[in-house]
Tab-separated table of C-alpha atoms in Angstrom:
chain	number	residue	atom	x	y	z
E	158	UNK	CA	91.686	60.348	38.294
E	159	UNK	CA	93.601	63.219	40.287
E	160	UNK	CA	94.738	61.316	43.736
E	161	UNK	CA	98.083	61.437	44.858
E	162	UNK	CA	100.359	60.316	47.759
E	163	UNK	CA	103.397	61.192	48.497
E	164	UNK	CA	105.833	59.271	50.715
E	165	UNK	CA	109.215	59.706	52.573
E	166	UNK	CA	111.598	56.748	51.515
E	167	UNK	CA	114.695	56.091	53.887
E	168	UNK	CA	117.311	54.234	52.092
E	169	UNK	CA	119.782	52.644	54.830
E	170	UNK	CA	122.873	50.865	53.396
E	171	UNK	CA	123.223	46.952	53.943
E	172	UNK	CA	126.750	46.859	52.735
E	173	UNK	CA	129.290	49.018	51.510
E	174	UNK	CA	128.242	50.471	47.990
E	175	UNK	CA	129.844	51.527	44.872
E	176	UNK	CA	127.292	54.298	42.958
E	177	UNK	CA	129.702	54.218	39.334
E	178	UNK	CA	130.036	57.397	37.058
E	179	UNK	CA	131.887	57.784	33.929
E	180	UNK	CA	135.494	57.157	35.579
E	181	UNK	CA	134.257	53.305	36.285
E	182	UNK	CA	135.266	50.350	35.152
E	183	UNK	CA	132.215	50.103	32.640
E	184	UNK	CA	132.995	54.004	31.396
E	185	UNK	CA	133.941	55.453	28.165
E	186	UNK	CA	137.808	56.139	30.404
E	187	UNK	CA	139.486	52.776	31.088
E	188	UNK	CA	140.362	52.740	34.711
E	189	UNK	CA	142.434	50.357	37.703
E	190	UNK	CA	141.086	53.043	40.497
E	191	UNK	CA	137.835	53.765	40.968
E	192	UNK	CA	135.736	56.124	43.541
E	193	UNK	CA	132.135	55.393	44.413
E	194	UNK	CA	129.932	58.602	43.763
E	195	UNK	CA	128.387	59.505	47.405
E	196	UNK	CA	124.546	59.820	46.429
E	197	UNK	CA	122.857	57.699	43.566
E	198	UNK	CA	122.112	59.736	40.411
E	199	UNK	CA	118.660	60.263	40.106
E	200	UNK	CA	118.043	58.283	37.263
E	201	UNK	CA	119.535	55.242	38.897
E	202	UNK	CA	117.282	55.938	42.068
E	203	UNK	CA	113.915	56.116	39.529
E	204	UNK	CA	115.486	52.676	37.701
E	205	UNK	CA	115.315	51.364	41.154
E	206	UNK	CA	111.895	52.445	42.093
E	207	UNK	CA	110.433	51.290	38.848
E	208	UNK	CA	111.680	47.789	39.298
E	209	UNK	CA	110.622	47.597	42.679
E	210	UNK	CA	107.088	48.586	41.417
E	211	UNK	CA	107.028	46.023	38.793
E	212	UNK	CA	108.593	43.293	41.250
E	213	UNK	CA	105.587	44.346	44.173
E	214	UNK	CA	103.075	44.162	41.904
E	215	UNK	CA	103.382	41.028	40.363
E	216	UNK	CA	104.309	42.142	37.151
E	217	UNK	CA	107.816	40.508	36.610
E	218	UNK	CA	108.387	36.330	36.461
E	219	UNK	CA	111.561	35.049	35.589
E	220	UNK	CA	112.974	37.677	35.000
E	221	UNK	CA	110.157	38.938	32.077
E	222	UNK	CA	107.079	41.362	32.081
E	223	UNK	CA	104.527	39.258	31.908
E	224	UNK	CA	101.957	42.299	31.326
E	225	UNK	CA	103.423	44.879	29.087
E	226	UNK	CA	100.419	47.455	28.692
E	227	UNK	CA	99.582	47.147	32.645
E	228	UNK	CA	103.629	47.773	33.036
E	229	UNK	CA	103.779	50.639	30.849
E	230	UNK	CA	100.744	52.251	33.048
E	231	UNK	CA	102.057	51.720	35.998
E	232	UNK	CA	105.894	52.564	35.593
E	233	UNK	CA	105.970	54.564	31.838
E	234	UNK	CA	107.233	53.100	28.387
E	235	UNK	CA	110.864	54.261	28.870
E	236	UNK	CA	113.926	54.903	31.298
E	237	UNK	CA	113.963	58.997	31.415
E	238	UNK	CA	116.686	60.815	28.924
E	239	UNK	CA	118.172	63.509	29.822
E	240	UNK	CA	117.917	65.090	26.155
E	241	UNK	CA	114.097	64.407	25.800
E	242	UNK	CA	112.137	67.202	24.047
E	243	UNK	CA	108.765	66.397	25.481
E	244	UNK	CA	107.261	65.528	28.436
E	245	UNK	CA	107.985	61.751	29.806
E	246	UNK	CA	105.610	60.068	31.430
E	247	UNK	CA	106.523	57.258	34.350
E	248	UNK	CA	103.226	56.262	35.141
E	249	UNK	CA	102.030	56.073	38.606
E	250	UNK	CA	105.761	58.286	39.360
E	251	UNK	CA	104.435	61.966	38.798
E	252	UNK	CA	107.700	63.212	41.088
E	253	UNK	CA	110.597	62.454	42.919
E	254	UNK	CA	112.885	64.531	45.216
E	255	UNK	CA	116.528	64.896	45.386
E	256	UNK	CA	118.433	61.802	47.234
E	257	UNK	CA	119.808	63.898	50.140
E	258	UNK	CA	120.444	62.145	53.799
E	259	UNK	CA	118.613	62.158	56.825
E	260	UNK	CA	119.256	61.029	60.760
E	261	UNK	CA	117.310	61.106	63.695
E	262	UNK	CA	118.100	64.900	64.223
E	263	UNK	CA	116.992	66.127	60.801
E	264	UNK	CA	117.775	66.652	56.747
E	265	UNK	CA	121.252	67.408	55.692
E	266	UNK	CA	122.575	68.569	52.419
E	267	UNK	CA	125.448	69.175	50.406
E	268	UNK	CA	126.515	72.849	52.400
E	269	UNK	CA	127.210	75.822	49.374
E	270	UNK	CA	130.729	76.325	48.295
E	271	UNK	CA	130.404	79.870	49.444
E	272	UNK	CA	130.226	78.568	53.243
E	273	UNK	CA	131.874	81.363	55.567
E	274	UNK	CA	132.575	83.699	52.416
E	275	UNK	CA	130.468	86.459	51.088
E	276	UNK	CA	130.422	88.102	47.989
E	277	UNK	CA	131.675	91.836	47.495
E	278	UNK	CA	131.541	93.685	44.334
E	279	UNK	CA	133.509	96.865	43.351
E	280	UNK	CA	132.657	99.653	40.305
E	281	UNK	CA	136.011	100.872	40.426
E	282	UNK	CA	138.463	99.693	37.203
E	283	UNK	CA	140.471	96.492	38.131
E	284	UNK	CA	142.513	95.300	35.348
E	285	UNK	CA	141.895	91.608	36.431
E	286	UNK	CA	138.288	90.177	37.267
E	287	UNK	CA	136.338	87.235	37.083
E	288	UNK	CA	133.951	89.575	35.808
E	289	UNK	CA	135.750	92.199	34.645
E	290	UNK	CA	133.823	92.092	30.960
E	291	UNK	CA	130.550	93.891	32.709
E	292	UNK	CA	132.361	96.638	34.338
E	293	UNK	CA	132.627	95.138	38.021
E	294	UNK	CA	135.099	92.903	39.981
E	295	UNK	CA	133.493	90.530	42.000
E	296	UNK	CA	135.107	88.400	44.986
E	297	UNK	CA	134.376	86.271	47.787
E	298	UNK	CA	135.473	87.614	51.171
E	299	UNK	CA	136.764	85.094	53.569
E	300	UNK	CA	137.708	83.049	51.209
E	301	UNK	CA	140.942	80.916	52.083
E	302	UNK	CA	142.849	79.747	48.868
E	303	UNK	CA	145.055	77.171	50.991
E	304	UNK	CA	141.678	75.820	52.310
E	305	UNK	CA	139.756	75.707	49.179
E	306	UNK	CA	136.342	74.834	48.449
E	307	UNK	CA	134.540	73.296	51.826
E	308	UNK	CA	133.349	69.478	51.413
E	309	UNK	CA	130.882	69.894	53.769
E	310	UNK	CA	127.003	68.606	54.797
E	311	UNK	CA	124.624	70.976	56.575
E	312	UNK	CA	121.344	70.805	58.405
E	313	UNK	CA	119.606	73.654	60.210
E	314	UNK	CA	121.606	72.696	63.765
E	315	UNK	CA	125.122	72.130	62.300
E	316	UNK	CA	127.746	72.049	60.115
E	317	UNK	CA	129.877	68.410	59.582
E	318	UNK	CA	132.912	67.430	57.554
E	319	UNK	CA	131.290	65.113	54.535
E	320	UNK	CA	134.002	62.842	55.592
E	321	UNK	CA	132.289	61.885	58.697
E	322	UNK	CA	129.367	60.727	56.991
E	323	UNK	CA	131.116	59.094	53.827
E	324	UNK	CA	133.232	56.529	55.330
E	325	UNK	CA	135.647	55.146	52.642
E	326	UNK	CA	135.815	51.228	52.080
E	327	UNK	CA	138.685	50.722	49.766
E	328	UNK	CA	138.566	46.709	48.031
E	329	UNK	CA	140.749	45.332	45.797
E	330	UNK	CA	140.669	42.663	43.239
E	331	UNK	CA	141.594	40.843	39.751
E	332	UNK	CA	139.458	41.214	36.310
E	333	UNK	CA	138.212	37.831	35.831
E	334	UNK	CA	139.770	38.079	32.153
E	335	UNK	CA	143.216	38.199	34.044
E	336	UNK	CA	141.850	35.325	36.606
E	337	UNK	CA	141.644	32.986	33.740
E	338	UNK	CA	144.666	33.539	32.073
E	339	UNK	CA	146.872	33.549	35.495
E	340	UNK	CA	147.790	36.802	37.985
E	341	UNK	CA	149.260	39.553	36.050
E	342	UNK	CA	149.888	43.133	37.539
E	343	UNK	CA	147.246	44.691	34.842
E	344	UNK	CA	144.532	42.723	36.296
E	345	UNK	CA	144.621	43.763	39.511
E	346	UNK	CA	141.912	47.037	40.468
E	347	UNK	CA	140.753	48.794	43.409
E	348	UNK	CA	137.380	49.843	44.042
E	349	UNK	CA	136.288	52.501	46.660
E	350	UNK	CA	133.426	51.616	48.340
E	351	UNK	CA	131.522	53.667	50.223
E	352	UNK	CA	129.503	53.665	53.780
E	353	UNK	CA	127.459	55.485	55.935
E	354	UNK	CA	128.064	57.091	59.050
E	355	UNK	CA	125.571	54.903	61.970
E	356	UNK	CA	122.481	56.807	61.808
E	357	UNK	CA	122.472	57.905	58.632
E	358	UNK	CA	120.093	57.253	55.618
E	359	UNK	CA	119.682	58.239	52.224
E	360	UNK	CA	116.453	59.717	52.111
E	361	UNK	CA	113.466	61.357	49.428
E	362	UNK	CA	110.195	61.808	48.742
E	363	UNK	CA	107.907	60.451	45.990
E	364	UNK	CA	104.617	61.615	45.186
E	365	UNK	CA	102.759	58.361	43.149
E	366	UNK	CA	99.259	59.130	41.557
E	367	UNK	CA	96.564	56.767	40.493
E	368	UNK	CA	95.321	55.926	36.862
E	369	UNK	CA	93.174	53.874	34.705
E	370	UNK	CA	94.837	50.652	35.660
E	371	UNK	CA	95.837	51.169	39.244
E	372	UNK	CA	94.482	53.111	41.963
E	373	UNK	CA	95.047	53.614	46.217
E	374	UNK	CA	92.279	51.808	47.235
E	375	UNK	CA	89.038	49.886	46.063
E	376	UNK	CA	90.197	48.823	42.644
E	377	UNK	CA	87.234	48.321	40.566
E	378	UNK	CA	86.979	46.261	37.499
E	379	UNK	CA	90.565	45.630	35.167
E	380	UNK	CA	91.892	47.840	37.755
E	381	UNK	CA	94.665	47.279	40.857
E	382	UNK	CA	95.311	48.455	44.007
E	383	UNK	CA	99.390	50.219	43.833
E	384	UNK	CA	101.531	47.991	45.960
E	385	UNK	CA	104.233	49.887	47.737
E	386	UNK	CA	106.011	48.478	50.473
E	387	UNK	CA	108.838	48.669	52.388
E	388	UNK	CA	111.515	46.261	51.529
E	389	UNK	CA	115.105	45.464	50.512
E	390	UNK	CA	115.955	48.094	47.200
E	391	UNK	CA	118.780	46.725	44.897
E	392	UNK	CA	121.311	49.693	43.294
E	393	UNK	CA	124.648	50.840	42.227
E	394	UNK	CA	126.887	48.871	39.337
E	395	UNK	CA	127.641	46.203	42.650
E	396	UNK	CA	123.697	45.506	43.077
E	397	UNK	CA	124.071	46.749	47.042
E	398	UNK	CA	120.657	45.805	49.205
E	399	UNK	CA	119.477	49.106	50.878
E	400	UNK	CA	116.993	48.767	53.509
E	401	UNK	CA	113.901	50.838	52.628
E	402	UNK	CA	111.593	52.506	54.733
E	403	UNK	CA	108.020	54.381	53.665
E	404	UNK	CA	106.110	56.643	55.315
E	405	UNK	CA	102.871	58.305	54.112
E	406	UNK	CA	103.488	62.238	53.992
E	407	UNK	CA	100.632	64.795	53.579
E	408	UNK	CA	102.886	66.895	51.425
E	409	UNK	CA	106.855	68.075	51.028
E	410	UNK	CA	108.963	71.121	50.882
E	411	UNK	CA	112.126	70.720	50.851
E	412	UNK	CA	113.333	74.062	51.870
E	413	UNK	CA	111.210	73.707	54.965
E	414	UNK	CA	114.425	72.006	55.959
E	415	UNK	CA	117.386	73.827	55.310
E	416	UNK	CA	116.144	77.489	54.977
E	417	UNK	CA	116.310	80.352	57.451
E	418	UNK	CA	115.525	84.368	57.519
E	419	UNK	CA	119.247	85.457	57.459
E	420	UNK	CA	119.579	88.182	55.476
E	421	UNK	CA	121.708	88.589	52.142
E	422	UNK	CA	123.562	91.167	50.329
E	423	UNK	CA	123.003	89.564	46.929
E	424	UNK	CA	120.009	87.030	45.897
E	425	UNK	CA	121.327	83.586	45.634
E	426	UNK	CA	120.369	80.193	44.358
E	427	UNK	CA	121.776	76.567	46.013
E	428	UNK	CA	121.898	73.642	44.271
E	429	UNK	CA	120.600	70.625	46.727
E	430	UNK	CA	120.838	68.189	43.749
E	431	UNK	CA	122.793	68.082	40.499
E	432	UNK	CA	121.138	70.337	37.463
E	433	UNK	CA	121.521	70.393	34.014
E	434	UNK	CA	121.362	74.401	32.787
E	435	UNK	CA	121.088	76.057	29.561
E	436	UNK	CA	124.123	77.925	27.759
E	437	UNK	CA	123.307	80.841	28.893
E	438	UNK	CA	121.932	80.834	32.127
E	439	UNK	CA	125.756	81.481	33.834
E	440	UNK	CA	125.225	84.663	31.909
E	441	UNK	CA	122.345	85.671	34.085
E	442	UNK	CA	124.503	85.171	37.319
E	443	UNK	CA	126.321	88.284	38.758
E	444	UNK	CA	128.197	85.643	40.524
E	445	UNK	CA	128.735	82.108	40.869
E	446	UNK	CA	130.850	78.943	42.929
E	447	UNK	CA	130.276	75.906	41.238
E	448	UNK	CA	131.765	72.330	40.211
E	449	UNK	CA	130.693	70.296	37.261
E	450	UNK	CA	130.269	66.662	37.613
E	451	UNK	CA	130.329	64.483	33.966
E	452	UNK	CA	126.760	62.464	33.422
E	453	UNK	CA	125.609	59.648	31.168
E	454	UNK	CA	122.969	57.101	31.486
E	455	UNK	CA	121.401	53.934	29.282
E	456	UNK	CA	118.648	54.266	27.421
E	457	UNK	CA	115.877	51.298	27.926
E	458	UNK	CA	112.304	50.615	26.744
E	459	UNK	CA	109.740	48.236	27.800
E	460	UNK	CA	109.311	47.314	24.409
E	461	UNK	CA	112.827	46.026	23.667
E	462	UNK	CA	113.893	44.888	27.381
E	463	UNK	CA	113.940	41.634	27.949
E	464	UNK	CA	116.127	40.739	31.198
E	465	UNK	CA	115.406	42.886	34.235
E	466	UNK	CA	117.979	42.106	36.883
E	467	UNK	CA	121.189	42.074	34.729
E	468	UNK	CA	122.545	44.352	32.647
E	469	UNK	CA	125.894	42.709	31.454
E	470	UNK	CA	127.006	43.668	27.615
E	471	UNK	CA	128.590	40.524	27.625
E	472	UNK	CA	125.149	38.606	27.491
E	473	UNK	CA	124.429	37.951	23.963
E	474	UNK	CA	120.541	36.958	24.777
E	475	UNK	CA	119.898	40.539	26.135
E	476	UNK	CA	119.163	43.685	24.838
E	477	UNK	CA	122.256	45.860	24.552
E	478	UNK	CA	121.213	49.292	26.621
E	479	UNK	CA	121.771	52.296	24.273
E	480	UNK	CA	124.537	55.076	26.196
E	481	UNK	CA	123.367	58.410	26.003
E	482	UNK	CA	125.986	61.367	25.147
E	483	UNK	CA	127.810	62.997	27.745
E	484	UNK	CA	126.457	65.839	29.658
E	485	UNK	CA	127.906	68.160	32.028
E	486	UNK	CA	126.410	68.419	35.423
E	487	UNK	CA	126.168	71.422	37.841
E	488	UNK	CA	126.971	70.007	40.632
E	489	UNK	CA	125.076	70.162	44.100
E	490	UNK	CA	126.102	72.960	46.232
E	491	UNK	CA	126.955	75.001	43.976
E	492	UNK	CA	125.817	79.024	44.315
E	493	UNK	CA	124.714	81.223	41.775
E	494	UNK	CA	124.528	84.989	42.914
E	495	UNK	CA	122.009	87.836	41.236
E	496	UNK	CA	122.335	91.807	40.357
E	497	UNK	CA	118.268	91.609	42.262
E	498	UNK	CA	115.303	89.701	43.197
E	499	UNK	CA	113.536	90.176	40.097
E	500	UNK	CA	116.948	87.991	38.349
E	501	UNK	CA	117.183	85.595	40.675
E	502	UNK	CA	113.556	84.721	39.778
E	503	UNK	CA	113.793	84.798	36.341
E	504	UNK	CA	117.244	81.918	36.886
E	505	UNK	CA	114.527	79.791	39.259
E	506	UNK	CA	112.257	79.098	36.694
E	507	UNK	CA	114.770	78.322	33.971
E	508	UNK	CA	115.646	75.874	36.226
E	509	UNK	CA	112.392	74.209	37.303
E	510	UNK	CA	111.050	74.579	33.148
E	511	UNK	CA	114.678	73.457	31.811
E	512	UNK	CA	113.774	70.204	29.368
E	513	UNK	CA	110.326	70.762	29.944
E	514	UNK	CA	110.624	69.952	33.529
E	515	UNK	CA	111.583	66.718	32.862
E	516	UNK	CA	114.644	66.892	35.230
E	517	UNK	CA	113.391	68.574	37.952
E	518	UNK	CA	110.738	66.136	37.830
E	519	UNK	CA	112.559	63.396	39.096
E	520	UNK	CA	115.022	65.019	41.103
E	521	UNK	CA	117.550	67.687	39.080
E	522	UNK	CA	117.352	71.182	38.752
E	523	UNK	CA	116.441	71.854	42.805
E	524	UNK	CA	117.676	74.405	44.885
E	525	UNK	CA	117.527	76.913	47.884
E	526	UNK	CA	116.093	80.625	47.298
E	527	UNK	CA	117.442	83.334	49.493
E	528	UNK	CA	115.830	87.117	48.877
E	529	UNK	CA	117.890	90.336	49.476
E	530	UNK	CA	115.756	92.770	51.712
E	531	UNK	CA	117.987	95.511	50.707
């Protein structure tokens, strides 16, 4: 069976939210202060989907699968890994797209560090370069020092500060360790929650496809029809309600939304989600503005999991989620720059085939193109 259907989910914030990362309370690095991420990582928006799948089609009670093979075909044996060698399978999930954000007026993403600067390289002998060992200095013209880096979102129409959109929602409280033994100054934390600007959504696609066991419409036999509805989405460490819209979408490309026909001096690549890269793919770059972002994720399995809606090490009658080792993230908006066309290629499909295209697969590893036409 070869049908697919891919849909537009809007995600729209019923409460402030707290998206963790590995300077959490639950991280490896102890920590009284703690920053929500802005966007989901993609692995926790895929856990999401895959419970909401199991929950819509009748496939969890009390908590428990109550069909294990018709679970495994419709949402895949195993939570993705980042380090997996072959190809994973999530059943009826063949892709999802990056978790970017979306009003009324259009798509916005995470705007390149390079905003307003260009890149200039010079032949002569400089006795200082960030690229001095292959016989070039390279620098970014426009670039303000006492400005830095711009934290910025951008659609095709405009330009906004990402603090417009990211409102902070600072909260403050006690460990409950510290609650039962009496107030005590190293109790006491502070979260930053996060919310969004009125009129803004989180928003991606998702391309489903039908199988042996479940199917779009007139399920025959053993088989079901894949329930898919819109509804309230549980996610993030605080287990925040997101509203969720779907609508049915003939087909998606992202770039359809960001890209234009300016013209470039030097080929370049934009990250519009986080990637993970191979050692030596920086070595590729003539150029490159980015930030890394630490990554780690728990490892689960149909076959062990037993609880579905908590998580919490400190329950003895639960599986205990295996952590996965640390990885360092590209982060989005970063730019990687290229000697010619022909290069820049070559880095685009290192990034779609990295892992086996496991990660772009569900939402790493994508990017803007731009083509010199000198």
């Amino acid at each position: 069976m070869n049908n697919f259907k891919t849909f537009l989910i809007t995600l729209t914030p019923l409460e402030p939210y707290f998206f963790g990362g590995e300077r959490s309370f639950g991280g490896e690095e102890v920590n009284y202060f703690a920053r929500s991420n802005r966007y989901p990582q993609q692995t926790a928006f895929l856990g999401a989907i895959r419970y909401l799948l199991l929950q819509q089609n009748g496939l969890l009670q009390a908590n428990n699968i109550i069909d294990r093979t018709r679970a495994e075909s419709l949402i895949g044996a195993t939570s993705f890994h980042m380090d997996a060698v072959s190809s994973q399978s999530f059943g009826v999930i063949t892709s999802l797209s990056p978790v970017l954000l979306k009003n009324t007026d259009g798509w916005y993403r995470t705007t390149e560090l390079s905003h307003s600067a260009s890149l200039k390289i010079s032949s002569g002998k400089v006795r200082f370069s960030a690229a001095n060992q292959k016989g070039y200095a390279a620098c970014l013209e426009g670039y303000d020092a006492k400005k830095g880096l711009p934290d910025k979102l951008s659609a095709f129409h405009e330009t906004i500060c990402a603090e417009e959109v990211f409102i902070t929602a600072p909260q403050i409280g006690i460990q409950k360790a510290q609650r039962n033994e009496g107030s005590r100054d190293e109790g006491f934390y502070k979260q930053e929650f996060l919310m969004l600007k009125q009129g803004f959504s989180f928003a991606a696609y998702i391309t489903l496809k039908e199988n042996d066991l479940f199917v779009f419409e007139n399920p025959k036999d053993q088989q079901r029809k894949i329930a898919f509805n819109p509804g309230i989405m549980v996610m993030g460490g605080e287990r925040t309600p997101f509203f969720m819209k779907i609508k049915e979408q003939n087909n998606y490309d992202l770039s359809t939304h960001f890209t234009s026909k300016a013209s470039v001096d030097f080929p370049k690549l934009i990250l519009i989600s986080e990637a993970i890269v191979s050692d030596g793919f920086f070595d590729s770059c003539l150029f490159a503005v980015s930030n890394t972002t630490n990554f780690r994720q728990l490892k689960t399995s149909l076959k062990s999991t037993t609880k579905y809606t908590s998580r919490n090490s400190r329950d003895a009658d639960i599986e205990k989620p295996q952590r996965s080792e640390k990885f360092n993230l590209v982060s989005r908006g970063s730019v990687f720059y290229f000697q010619n066309n022909e290069a820049m290629e070559e880095a685009s499909k290192q990034l779609l085939k990295h892992a086996g295209g496991n990660p772009y697969n569900i939402g790493y590893n994508h990017f803007l193109k731009y083509q010199s036409q000198l």
